[in-house]
mmCIF file of C-alpha atoms in Angstrom:
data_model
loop_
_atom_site.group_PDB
_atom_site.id
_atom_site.type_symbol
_atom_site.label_atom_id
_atom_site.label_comp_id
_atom_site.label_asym_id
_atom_site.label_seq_id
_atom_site.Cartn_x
_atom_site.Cartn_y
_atom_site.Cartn_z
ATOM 1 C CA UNK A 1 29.237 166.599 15.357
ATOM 2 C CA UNK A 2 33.056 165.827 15.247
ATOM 3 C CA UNK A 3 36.024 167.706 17.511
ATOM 4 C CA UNK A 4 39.221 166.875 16.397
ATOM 5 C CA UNK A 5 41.810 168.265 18.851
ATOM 6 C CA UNK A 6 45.778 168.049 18.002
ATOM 7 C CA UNK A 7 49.236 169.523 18.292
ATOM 8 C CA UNK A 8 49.722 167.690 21.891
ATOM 9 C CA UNK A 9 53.060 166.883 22.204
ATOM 10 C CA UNK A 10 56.356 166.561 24.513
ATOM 11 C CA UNK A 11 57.913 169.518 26.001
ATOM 12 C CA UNK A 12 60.619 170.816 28.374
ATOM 13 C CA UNK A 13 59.662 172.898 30.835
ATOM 14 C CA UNK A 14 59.445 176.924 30.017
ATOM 15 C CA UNK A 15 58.152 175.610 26.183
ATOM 16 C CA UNK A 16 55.206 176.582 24.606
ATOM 17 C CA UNK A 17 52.812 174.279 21.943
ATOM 18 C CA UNK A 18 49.484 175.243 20.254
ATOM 19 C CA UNK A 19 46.444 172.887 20.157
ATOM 20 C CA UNK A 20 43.914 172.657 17.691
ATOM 21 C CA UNK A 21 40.407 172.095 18.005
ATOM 22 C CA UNK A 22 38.068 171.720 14.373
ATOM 23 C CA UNK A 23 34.909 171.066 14.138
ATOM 24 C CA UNK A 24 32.546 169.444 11.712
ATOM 25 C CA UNK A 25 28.735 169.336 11.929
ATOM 26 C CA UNK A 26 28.751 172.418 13.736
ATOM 27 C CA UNK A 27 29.985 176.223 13.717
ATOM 28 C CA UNK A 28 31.458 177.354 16.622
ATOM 29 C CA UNK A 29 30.185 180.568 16.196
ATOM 30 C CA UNK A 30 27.213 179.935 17.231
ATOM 31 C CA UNK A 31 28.192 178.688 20.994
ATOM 32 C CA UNK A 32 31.010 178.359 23.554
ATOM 33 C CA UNK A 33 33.878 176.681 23.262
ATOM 34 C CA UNK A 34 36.188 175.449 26.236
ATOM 35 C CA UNK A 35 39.476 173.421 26.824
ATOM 36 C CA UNK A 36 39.759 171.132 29.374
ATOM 37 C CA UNK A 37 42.652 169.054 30.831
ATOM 38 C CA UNK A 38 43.065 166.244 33.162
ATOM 39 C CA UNK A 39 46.353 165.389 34.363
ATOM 40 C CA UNK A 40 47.807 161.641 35.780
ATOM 41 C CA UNK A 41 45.561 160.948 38.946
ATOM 42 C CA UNK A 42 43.746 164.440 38.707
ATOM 43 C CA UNK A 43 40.067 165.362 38.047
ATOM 44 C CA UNK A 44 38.734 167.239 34.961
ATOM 45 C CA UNK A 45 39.981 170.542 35.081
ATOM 46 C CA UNK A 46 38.557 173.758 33.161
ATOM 47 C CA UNK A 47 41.512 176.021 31.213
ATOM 48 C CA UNK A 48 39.465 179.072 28.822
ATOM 49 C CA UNK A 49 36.568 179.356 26.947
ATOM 50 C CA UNK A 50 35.654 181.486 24.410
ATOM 51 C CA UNK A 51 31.769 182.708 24.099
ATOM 52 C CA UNK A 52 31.848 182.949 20.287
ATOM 53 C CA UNK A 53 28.531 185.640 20.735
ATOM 54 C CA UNK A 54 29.472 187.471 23.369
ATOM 55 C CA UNK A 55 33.008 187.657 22.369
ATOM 56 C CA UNK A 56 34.138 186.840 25.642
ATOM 57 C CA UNK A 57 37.024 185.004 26.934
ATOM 58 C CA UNK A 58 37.672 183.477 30.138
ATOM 59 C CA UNK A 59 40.673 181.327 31.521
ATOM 60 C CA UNK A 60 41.658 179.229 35.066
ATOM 61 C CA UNK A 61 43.483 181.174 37.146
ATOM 62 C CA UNK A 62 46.439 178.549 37.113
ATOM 63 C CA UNK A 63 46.742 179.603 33.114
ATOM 64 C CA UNK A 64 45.747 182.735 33.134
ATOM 65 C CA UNK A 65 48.820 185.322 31.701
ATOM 66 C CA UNK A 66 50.106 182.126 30.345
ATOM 67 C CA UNK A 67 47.653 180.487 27.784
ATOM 68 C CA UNK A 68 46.000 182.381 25.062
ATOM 69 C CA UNK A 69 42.793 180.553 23.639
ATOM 70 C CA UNK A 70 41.739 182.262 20.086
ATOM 71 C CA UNK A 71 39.490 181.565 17.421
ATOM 72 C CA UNK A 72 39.770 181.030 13.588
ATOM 73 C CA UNK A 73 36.258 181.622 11.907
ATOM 74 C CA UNK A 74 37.122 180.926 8.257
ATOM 75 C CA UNK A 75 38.500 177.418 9.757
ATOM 76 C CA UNK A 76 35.996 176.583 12.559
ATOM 77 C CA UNK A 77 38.767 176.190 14.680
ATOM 78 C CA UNK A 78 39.923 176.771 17.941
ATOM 79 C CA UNK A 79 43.125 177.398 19.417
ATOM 80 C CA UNK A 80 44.910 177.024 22.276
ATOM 81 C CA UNK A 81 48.336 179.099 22.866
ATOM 82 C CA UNK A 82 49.996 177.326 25.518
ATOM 83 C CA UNK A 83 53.281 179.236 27.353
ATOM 84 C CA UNK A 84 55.590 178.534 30.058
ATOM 85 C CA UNK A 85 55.026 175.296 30.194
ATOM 86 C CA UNK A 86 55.500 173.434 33.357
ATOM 87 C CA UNK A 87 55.291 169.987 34.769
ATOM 88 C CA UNK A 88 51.841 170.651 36.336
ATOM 89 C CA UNK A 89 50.162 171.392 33.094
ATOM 90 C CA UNK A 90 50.452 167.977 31.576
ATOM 91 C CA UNK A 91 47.234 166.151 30.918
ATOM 92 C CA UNK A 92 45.153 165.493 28.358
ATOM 93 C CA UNK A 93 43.548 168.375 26.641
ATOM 94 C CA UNK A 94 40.011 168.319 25.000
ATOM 95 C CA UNK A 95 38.043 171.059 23.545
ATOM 96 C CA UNK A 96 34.374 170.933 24.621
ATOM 97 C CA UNK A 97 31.056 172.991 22.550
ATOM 98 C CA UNK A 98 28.535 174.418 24.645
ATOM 99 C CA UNK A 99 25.562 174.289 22.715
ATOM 100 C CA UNK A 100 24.212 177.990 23.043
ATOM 101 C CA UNK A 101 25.035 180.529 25.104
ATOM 102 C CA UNK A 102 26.090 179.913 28.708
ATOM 103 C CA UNK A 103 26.635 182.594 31.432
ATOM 104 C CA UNK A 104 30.180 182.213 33.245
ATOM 105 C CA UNK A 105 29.283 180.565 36.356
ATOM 106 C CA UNK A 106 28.618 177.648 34.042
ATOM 107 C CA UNK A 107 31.692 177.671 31.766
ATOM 108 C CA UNK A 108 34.021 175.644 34.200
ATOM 109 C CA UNK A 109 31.891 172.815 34.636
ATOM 110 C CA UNK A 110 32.384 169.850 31.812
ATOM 111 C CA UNK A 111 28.993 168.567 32.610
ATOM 112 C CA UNK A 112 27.390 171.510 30.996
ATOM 113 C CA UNK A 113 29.086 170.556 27.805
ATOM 114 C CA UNK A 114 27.531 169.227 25.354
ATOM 115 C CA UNK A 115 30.482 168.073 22.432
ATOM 116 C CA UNK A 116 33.789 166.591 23.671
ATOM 117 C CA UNK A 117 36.695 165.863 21.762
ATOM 118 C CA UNK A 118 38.957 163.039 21.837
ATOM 119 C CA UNK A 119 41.559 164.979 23.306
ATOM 120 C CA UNK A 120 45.164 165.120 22.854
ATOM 121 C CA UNK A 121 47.988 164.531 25.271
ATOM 122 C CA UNK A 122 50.719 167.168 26.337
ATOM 123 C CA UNK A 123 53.890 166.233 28.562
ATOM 124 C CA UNK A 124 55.517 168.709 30.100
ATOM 125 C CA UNK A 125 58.987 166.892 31.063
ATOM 126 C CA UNK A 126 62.905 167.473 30.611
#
């Protein structure tokens, strides 16, 4: 099983960017699907998920109204929407598979994951 996250990238403040996340050796439809991001100096931090099954989708407070995560199933890919950018959201971001069907309590927590991209970096800066 591969992730290949992309579309990181510099960006003023107030910007927006999209990441990708495709996968190979797996469908995502199958499982749950997360972005995470850890900024300079920070922990691990969960953004959304989406439980492909359920049809359910769940962000961090500190994105939600903001980010949009959304699903291509033709492309086994993931997206990530990313709006009104700010300083505090730069990290590295890295899409995550849950193997199977979590409940919610367990989304946030990367050790629960069992794929993990390679991630892809995002600078929020002017």
């Amino acid at each position: 099983v591969q992730l290949q996250a992309s579309g990181g990238g510099l960006v003023q403040p107030g910007g927006s960017l999209r990441l990708s996340c495709a996968a190979s050796g797996l469908t995502f439809g199958n499982h749950a699907v997360a972005w995470f991001r850890q900024g300079p100096g920070k922990e691990r931090e969960f953004v959304a998920a989406y439980r492909w099954r359920e049809g359910s989708i769940h962000y961090a407070s500190s994105v939600k109204g903001r980010f949009a995560i959304s699903r291509d199933k033709d492309k086994n890919t993931m997206y990530l929407q990313m709006n009104s950018l700010s300083p505090e959201d730069t990290g590295v971001y890295s899409c995550a598979v849950y193997v199977g069907r979590p409940i919610v309590s367990a989304l946030p927590n990367p050790g629960a994951y069992d794929y993990w991209g390679q991630g892809t970096l995002v600078t929020v800066s002017s």
